[in-house]
Short mmCIF file of C-alpha atoms in Angstrom, two decimals:
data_model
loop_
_atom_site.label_atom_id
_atom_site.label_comp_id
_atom_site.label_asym_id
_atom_site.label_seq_id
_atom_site.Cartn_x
_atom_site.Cartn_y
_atom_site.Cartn_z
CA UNK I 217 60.74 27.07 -9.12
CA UNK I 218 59.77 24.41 -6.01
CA UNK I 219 62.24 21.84 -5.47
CA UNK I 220 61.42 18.13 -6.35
CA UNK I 221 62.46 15.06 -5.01
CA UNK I 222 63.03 11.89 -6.47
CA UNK I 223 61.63 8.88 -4.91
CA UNK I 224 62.14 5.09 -6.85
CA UNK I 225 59.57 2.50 -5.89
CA UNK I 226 59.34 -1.46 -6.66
CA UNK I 227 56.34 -1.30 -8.58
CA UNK I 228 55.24 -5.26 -10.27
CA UNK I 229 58.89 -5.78 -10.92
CA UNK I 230 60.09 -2.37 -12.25
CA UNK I 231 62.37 0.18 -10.69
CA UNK I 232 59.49 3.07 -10.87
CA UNK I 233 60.32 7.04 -10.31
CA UNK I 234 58.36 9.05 -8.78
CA UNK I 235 59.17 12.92 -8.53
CA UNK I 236 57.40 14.29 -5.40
CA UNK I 237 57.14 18.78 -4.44
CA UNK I 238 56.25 19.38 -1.18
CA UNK I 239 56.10 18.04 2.77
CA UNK I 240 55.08 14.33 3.54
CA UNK I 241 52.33 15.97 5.90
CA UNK I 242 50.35 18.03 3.57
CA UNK I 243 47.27 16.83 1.74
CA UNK I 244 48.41 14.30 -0.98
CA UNK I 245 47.78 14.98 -4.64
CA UNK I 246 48.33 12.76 -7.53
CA UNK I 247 49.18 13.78 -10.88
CA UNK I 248 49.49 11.58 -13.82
CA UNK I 249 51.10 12.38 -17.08
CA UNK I 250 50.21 11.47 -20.44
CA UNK I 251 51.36 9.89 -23.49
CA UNK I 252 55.00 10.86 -24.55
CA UNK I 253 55.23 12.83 -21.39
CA UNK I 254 57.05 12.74 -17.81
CA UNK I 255 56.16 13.40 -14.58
CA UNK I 256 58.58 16.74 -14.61
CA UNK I 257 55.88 18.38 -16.93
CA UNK I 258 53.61 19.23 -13.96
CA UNK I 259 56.45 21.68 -12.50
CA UNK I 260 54.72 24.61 -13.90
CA UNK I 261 51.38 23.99 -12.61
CA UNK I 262 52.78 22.76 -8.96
CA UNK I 263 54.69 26.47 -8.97
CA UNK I 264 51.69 28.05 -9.50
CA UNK I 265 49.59 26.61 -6.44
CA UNK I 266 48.81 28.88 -3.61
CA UNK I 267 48.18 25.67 -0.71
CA UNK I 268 50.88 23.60 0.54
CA UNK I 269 50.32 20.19 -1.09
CA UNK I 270 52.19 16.95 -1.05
CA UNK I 271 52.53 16.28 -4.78
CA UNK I 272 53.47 12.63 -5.86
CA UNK I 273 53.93 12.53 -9.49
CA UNK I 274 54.88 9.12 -11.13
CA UNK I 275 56.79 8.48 -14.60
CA UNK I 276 54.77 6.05 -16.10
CA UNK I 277 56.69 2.11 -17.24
CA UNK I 278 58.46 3.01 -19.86
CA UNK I 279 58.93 7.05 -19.77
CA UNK I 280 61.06 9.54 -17.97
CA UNK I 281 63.38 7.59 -15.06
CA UNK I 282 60.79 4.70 -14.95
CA UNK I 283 62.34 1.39 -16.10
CA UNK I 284 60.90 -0.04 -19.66
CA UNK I 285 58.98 -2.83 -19.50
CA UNK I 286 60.76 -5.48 -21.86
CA UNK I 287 58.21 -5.81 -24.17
CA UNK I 288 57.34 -4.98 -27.97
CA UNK I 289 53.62 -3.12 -26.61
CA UNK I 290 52.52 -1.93 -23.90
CA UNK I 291 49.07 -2.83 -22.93
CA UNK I 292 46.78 -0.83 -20.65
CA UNK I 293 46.36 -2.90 -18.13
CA UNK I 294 49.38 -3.13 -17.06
CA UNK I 295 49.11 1.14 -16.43
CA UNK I 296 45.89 0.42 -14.44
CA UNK I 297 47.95 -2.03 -12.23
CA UNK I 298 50.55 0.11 -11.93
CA UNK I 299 48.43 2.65 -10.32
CA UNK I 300 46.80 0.63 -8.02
CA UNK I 301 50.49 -0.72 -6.61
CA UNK I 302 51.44 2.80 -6.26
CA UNK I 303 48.49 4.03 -5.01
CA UNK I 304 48.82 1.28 -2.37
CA UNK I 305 52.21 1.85 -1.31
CA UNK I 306 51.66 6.16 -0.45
CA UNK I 307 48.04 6.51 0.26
CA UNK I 308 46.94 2.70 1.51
CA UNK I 309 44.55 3.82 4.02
CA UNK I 310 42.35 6.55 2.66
CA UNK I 311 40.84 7.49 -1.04
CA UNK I 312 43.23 9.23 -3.19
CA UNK I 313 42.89 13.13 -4.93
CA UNK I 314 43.70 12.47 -8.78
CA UNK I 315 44.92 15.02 -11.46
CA UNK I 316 45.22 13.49 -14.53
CA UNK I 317 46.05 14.28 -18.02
CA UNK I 318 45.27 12.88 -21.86
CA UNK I 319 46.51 9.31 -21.09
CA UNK I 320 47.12 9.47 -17.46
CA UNK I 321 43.07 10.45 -17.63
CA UNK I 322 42.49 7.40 -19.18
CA UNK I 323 44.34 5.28 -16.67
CA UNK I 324 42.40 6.78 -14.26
CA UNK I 325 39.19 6.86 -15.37
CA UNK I 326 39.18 3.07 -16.00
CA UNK I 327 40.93 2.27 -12.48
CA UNK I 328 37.94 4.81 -10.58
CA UNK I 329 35.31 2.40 -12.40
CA UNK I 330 36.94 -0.88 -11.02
CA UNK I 331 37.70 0.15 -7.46
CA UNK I 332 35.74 3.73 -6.71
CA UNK I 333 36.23 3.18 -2.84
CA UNK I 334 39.94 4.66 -3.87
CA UNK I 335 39.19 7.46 -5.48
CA UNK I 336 37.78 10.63 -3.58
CA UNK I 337 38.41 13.57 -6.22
CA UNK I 338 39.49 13.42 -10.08
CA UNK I 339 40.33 16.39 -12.22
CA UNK I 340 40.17 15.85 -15.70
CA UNK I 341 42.62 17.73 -18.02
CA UNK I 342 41.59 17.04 -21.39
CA UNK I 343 40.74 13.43 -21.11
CA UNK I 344 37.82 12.03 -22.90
CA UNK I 345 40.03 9.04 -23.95
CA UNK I 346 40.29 8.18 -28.11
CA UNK I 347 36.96 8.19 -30.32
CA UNK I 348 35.23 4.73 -30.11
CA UNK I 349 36.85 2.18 -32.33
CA UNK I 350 35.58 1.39 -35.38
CA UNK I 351 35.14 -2.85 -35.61
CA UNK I 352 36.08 -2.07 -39.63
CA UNK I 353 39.14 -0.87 -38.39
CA UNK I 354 40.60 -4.29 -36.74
CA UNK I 355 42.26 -5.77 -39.91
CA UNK I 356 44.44 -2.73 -40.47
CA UNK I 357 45.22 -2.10 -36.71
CA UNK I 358 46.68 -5.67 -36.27
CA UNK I 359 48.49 -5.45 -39.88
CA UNK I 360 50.25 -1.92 -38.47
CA UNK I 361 50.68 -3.86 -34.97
CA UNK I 362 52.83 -6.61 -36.83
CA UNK I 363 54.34 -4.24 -38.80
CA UNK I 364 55.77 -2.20 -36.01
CA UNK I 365 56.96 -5.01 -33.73
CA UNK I 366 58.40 -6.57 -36.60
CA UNK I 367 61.01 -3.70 -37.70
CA UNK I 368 60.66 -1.93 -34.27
CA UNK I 369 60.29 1.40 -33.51
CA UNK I 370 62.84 4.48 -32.56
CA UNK I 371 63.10 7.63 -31.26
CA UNK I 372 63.35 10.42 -33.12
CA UNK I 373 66.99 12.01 -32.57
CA UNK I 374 67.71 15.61 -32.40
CA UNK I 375 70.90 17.33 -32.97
CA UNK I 376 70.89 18.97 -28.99
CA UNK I 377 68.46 19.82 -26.51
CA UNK I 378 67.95 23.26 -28.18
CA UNK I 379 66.85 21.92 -31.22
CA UNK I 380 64.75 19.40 -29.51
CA UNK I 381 63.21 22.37 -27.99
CA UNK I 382 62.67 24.42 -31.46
CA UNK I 383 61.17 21.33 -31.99
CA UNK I 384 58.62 21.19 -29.19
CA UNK I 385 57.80 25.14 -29.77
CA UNK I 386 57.13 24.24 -33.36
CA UNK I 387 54.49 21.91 -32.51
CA UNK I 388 52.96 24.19 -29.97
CA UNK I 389 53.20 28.27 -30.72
CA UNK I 390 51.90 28.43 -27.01
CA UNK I 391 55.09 26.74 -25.26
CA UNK I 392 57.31 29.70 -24.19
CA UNK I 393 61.00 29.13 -24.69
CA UNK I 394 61.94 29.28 -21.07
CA UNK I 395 59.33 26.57 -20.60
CA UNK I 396 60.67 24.42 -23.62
CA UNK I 397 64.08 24.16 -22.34
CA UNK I 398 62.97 23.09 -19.32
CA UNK I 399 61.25 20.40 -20.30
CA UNK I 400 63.17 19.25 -22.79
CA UNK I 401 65.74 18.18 -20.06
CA UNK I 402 63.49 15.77 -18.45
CA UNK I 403 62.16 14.55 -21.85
CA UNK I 404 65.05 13.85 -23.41
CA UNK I 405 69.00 11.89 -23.01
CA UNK I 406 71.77 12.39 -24.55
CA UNK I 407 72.89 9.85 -26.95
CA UNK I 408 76.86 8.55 -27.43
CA UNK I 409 77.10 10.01 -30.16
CA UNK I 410 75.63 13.68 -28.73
CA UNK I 411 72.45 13.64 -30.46
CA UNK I 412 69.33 13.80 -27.61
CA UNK I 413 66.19 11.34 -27.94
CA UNK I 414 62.81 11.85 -26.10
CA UNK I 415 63.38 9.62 -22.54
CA UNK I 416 60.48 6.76 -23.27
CA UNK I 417 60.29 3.60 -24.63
CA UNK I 418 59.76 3.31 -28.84
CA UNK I 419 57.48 0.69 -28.09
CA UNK I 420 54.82 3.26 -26.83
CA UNK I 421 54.73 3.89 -30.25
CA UNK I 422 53.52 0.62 -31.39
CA UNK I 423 49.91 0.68 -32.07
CA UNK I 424 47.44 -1.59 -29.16
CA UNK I 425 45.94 -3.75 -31.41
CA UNK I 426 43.26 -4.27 -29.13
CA UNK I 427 41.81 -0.53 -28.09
CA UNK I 428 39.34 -0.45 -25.52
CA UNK I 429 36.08 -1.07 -26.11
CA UNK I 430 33.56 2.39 -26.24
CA UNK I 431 31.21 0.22 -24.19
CA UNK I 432 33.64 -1.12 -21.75
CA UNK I 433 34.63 2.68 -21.23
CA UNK I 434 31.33 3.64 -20.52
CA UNK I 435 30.43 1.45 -17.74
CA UNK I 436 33.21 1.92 -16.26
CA UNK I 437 32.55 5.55 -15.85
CA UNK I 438 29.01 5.05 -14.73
CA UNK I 439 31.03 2.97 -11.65
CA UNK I 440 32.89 6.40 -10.93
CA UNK I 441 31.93 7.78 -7.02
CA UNK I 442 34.44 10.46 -6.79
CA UNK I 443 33.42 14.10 -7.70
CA UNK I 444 34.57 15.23 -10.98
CA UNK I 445 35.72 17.41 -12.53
CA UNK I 446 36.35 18.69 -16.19
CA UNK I 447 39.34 20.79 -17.52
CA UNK I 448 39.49 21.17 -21.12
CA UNK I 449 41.51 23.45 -23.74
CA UNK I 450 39.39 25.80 -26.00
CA UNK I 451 42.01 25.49 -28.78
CA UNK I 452 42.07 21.42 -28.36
CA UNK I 453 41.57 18.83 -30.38
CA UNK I 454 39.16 17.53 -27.54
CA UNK I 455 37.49 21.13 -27.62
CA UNK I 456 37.06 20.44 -31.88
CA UNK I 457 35.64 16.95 -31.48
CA UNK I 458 32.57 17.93 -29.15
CA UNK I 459 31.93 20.67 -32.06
CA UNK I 460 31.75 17.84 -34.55
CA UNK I 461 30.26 14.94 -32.49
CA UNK I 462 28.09 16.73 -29.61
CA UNK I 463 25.98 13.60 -28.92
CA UNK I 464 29.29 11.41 -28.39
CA UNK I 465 30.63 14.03 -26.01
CA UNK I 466 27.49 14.51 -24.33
CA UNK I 467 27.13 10.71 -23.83
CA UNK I 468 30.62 10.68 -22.25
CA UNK I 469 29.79 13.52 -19.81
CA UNK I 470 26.58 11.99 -18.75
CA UNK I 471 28.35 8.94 -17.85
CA UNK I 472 29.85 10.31 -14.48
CA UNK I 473 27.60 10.55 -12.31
CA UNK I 474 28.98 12.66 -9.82
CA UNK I 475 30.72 15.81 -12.33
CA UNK I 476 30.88 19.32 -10.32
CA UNK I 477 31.97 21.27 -13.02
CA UNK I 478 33.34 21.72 -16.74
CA UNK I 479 35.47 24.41 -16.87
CA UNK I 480 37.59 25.70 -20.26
CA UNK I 481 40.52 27.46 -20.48
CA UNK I 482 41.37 30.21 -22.92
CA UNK I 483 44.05 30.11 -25.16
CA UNK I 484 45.31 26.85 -23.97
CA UNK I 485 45.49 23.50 -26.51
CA UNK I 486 45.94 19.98 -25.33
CA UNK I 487 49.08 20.84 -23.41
CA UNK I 488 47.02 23.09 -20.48
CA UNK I 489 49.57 22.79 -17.98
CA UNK I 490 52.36 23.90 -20.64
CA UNK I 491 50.22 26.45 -22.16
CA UNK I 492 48.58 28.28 -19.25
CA UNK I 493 49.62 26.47 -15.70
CA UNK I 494 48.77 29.24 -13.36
CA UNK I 495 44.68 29.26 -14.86
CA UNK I 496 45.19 25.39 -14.22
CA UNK I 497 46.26 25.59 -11.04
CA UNK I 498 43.89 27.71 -9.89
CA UNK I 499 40.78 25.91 -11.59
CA UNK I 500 42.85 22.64 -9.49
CA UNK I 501 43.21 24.46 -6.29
CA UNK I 502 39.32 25.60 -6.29
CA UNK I 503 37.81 21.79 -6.85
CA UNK I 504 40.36 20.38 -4.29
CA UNK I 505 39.45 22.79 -1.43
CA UNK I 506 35.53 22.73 -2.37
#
């Protein structure tokens, strides 16, 4: 397994971690995590490359060593800003290489609309960001909202890290137990009273009650310069939903204009760099040295 280092960083007034693999002079790569995730989770995908890359791997406000923000939501803005400061602070001078994943994508994607000058190369692991939002929808969304930050939301707690790992093999058949273990030590803390909770924030949990908008989305991604490219599951959700709504996923795709490739991995679900890291890293490896 390659060592990582952890690096803490003043980012808009939080304490913000940073776990880094490799030497300061080798090509920098930046991989963002996704919703209910940490920055650790890319270990088995970093292991797997070939090339000697300086990996800088944030935990996003509110997850793994990151502070929490203070608040009762977290709105996405606040992750697009978050990327910019730290994008500023260890690549100022030239346009960043991106792998992102589910939310992380999302980040991403937006921030590469705003201010494509800083964005040379973006991989895409299964990130086609939520299904539009439904207008219908807005009543009940801002009841749940209300709802949430009224009682507030917890963690789920589990007996020890080993069950919190049966736990995380339940929900995905693919995640080996070696893996699970490993990750559930960067996922989770231990209580006071011994049982372990997942290391984020309960607020992520709390609905937005303001999504963003399908056309807002859109033109940002018409914006994006960097080349592209694609990584999907073929047991994913993502990979079900362009089954069921081919125009909608089409319409996404043609909205970068600059896409090199769509590749799919076999026998991988949302979780591709759990489920089958080396095929990631190699699909990685290939776009970044193209």
């Amino acid at each position: 397994m390659k060592p990582s280092k952890s690096v803490f960083v003043e980012i808009r007034g939080l304490n913000y971690h940073c776990r880094t693999w490799g030497e300061e002079g080798a090509p920098k790569v930046f991989m963002l995590h996704g919703f209910q995730d940490v920055s650790a989770s890319w270990q088995f995908t970093v292991d797997a490359f070939e090339k000697d890359w300086h990996i800088i791997a944030p935990d996003w406000r509110g997850y793994g060593l990151t502070d929490w923000a203070g608040q009762d939501t977290y709105w996405f803005p606040d992750f697009i800003a978050d990327l910019h400061a730290i994008l500023d602070h260890f690549e100022p001078d030239e346009p960043a290489t991106i792998v992102a994943h589910s939310m992380g994508t999302s980040i991403v994607g937006l921030y590469a609309g705003v201010i494509p000058a800083r964005i040379h190369k973006l991989a895409i692991v299964e990130g086609f960001s939520a299904p539009p939002a439904i207008a219908e929808e807005a009543p009940r969304r801002y009841a749940k909202w209300l709802r949430q930050i009224g009682r507030g939301e917890q963690q789920r707690p589990y007996a020890d890290y080993a069950d919190f790992a049966e736990r995380m093999m339940a929900e995905n058949p693919r995640l080996t137990a070696e893996r699970a273990e490993f990750l559930v030590q960067h996922w989770g803390k231990e209580e006071d009273d011994g049982t372990v909770v997942r290391r984020a924030d309960p607020a992520h949990k709390v609905v937005r009650p303001t999504p963003n908008r399908y056309d807002e989305l859109l033109a940002c991604w018409r914006e994006i310069t960097a080349q592209v490219l694609f990584i999907e599951g073929t047991h994913s959700r993502l990979a079900a939903d362009a089954k069921r709504n081919p125009e909608v996923y089409q319409e996404r795709l043609a909205a970068f204009q600059n896409v090199v490739d769509v590749e799919r991995i076999e026998d991988a679900g949302h979780n591709i760099h759990h489920d089958q890291p080396e095929v990631l890293a190699r699909v990685i490896e290939k776009f970044l040295l193209i």
